[in-house]
Short mmCIF file of C-alpha atoms in Angstrom, two decimals:
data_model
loop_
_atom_site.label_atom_id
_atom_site.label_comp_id
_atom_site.label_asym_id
_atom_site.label_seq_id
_atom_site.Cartn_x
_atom_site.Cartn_y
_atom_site.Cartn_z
CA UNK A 608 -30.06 -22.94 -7.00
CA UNK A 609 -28.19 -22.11 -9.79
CA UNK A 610 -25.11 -19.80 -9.53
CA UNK A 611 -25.43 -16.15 -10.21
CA UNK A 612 -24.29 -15.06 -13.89
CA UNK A 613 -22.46 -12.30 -12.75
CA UNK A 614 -19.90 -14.24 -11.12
CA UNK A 615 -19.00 -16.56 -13.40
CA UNK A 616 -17.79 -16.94 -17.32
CA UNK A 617 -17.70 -20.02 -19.71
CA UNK A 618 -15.49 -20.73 -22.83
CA UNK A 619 -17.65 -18.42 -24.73
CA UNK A 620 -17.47 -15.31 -22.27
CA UNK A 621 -13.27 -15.49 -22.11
CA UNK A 622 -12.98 -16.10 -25.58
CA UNK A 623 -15.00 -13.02 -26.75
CA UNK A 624 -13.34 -11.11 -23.74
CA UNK A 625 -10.00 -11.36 -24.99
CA UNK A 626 -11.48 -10.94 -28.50
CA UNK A 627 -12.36 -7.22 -27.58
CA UNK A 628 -9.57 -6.87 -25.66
CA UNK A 629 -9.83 -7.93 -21.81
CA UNK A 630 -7.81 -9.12 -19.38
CA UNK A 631 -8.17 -12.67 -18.92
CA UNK A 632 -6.23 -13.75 -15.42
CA UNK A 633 -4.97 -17.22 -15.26
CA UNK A 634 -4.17 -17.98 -11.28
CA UNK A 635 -1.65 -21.02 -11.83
CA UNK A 636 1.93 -21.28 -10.84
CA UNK A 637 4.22 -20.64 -14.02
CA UNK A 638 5.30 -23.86 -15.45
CA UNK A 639 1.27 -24.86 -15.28
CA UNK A 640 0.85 -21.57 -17.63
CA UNK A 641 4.13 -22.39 -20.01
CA UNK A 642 2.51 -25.76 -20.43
CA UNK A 643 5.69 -27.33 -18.94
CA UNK A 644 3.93 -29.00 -15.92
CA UNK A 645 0.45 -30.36 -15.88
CA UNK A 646 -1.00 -32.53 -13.10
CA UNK A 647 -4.65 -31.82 -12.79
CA UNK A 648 -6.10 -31.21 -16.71
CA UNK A 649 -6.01 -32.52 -19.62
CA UNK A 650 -4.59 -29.57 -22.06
CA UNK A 651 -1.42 -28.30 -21.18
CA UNK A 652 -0.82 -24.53 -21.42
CA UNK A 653 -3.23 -21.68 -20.92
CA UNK A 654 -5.98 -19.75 -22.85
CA UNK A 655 -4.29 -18.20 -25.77
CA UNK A 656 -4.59 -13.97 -24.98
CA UNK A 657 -4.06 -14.82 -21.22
CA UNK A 658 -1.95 -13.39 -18.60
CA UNK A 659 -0.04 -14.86 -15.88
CA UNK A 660 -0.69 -13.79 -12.06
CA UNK A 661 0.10 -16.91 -9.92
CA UNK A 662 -2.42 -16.39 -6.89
CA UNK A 663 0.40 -17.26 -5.11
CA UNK A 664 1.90 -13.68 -5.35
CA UNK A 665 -0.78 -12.33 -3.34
CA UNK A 666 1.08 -13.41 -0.28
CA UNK A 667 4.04 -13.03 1.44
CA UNK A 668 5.00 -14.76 4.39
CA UNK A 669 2.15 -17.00 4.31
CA UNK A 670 -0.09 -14.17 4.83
CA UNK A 671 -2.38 -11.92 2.64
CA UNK A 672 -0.67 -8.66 1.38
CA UNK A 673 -2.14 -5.28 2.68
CA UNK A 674 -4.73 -3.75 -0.40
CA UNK A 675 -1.90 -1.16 -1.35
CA UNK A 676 0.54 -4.06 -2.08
CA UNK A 677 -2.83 -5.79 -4.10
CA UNK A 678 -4.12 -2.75 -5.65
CA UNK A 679 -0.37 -2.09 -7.46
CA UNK A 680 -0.03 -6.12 -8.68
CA UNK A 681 -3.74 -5.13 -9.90
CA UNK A 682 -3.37 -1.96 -11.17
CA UNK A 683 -3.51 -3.56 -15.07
CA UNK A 684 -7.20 -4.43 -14.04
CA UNK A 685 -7.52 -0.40 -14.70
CA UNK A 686 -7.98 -0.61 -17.81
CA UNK A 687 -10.61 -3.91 -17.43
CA UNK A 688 -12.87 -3.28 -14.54
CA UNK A 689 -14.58 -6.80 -16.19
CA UNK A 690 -12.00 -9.04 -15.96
CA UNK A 691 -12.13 -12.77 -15.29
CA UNK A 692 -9.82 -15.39 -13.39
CA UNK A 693 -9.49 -18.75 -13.72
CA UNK A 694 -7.33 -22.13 -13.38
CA UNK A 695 -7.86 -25.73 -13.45
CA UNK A 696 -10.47 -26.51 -10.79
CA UNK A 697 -11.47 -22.65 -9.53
CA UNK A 698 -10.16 -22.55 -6.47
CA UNK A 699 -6.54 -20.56 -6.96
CA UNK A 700 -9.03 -18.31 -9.15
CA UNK A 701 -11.21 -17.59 -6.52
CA UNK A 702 -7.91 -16.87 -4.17
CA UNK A 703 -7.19 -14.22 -7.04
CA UNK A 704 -11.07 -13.09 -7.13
CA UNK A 705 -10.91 -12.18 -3.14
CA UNK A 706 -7.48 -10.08 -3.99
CA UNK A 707 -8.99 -8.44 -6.59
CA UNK A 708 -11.53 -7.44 -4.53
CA UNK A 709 -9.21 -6.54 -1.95
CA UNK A 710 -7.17 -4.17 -3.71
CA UNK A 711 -10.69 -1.83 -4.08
CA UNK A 712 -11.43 -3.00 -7.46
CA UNK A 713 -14.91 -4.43 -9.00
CA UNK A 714 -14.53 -7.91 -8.39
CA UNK A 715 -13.97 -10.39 -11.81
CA UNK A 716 -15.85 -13.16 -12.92
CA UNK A 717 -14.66 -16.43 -12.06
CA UNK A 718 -14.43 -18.79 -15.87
CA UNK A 719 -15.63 -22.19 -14.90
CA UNK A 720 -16.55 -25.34 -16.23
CA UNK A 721 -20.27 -25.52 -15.53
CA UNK A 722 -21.14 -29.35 -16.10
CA UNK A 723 -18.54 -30.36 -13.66
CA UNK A 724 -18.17 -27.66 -11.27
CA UNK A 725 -20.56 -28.07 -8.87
CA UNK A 726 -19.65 -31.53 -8.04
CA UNK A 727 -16.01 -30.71 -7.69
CA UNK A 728 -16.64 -28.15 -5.65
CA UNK A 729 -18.28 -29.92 -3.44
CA UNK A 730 -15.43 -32.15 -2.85
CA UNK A 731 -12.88 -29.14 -2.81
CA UNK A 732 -14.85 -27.40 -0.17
CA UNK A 733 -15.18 -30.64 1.82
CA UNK A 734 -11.66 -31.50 1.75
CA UNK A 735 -10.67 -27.87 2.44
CA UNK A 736 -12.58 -28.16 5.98
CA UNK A 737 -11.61 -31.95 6.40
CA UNK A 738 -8.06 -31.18 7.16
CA UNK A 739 -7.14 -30.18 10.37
CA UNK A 740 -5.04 -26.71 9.42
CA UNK A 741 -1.15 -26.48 10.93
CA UNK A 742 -1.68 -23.03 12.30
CA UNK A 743 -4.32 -20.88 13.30
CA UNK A 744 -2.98 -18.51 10.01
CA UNK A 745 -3.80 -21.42 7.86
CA UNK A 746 -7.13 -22.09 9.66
CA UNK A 747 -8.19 -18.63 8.82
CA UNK A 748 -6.99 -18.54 4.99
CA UNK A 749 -9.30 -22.16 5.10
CA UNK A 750 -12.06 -20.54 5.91
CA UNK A 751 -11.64 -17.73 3.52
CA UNK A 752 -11.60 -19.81 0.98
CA UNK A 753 -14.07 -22.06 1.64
CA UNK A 754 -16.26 -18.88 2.16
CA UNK A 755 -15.17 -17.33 -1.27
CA UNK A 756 -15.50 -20.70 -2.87
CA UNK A 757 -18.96 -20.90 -1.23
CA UNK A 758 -19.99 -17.42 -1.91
CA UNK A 759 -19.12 -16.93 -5.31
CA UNK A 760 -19.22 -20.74 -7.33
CA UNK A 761 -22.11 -22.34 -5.55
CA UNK A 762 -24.37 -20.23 -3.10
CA UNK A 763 -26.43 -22.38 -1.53
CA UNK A 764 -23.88 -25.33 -0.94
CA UNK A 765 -23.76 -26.98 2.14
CA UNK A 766 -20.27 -27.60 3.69
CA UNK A 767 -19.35 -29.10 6.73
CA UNK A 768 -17.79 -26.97 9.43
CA UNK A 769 -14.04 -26.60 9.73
CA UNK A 770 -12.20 -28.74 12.14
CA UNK A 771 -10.26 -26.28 14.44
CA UNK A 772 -7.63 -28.63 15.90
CA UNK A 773 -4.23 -28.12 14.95
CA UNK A 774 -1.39 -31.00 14.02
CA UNK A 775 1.43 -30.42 16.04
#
C-alpha cells in the first residue's frame, strides 16, 4: 500500500517549501542541527532555511505538555498551516507531527526518505514494541509512537504487539 501523499514530503517538497517561504521543522536535539554531533547520517548539519524545535521540548517531566503549552511553542506554525517535520530516521519527526496536532493545528507533513523508509521503519516500530518499557508512562508514549509512526509513514504495516512487562 503505498503511503498517503498528504503526509509525507521528499527533498523536492522541503526545498521548494522553504523556497516560498515555509516553515521547515527539524525535530533533532541541537548539536545534531549545528552539525556538531552526528551519529545516525551521513551529512552533518540540517536543511539550509530550517528551524530548530528539538521534539524533546514537547515534554516536561517525561510527560506530554497540555495543548496550551504546545499550541504557544507552535504558534510560528500560524503563519504555515503546511509545514513539514523531519530528522534523521522519522521518528522524533513524527513525535513533533503528534504535537503539532495537539496544539489544534493542521497537522504537517512528515519529509522522508522514500527508498529506505519503509524498511527502517519496520525495524523502528519493531524495536519500539520489543523493549519491555520502565514505566507504565513510557509504555504509553511507546505506543503512541508506534501508532503515529504506524498511522502516518506506513499504513498498512504490521507490528508486533507491545510487551507490557516492566524492568524493575
Amino acid at each position: 500500500m503505498p503511503w498517503p501523499a498528504e503526509a509525507i514530503a521528499d527533498a523536492d517538497d522541503v526545498a521548494v517549501h522553504i523556497e516560498h517561504g515555509g516553515v521547515v521543522i527539524d525535530s533533532r536535539e541541537p548539536l545534531r542541527y549545528a552539525g556538531k554531533v552526528e551519529p545516525i547520517d551521513a551529512v552533518a548539519g540540517h536543511i539550509p532555511g530550517a528551524i530548530n524545535m528539538p521534539f524533546t521540548d514537547n515534554l516536561a517531566d517525561g510527560q506530554w505538555l497540555g495543548a496550551p503549552q504546545l499550541a504557544e511553542r507552535f504558534a510560528r506554525l500560524d503563519m504555515d498551516p503546511q509545514a513539514i517535520v523531519y530528522c534523521g530516521s522519522g521518528v522524533t519527526a513524527c513525535h513533533n507531527a503528534l504535537a503539532v496536532e495537539s496544539a489544534g493545528r493542521p497537522l504537517p507533513r512528515v519529509r522522508v526518505r522514500r527508498p529506505t523508509a519503509p524498511a527502517r521503519l519496520r525495524r523502528l516500530l519493531v524495536g519500539l514494541v520489543k523493549r519491555p518499557p520502565t514505566t507504565s508512562s513510557h509504555r504509553r508514549d511507546i505506543g503512541l509512537t508506534a501508532e503515529l509512526l504506524k498511522k502516518f509513514l506506513a499504513p498498512g504495516l504490521q507490528i508486533p504487539q507491545a510487551r507490557t512487562e516492566s524492568r524493575r
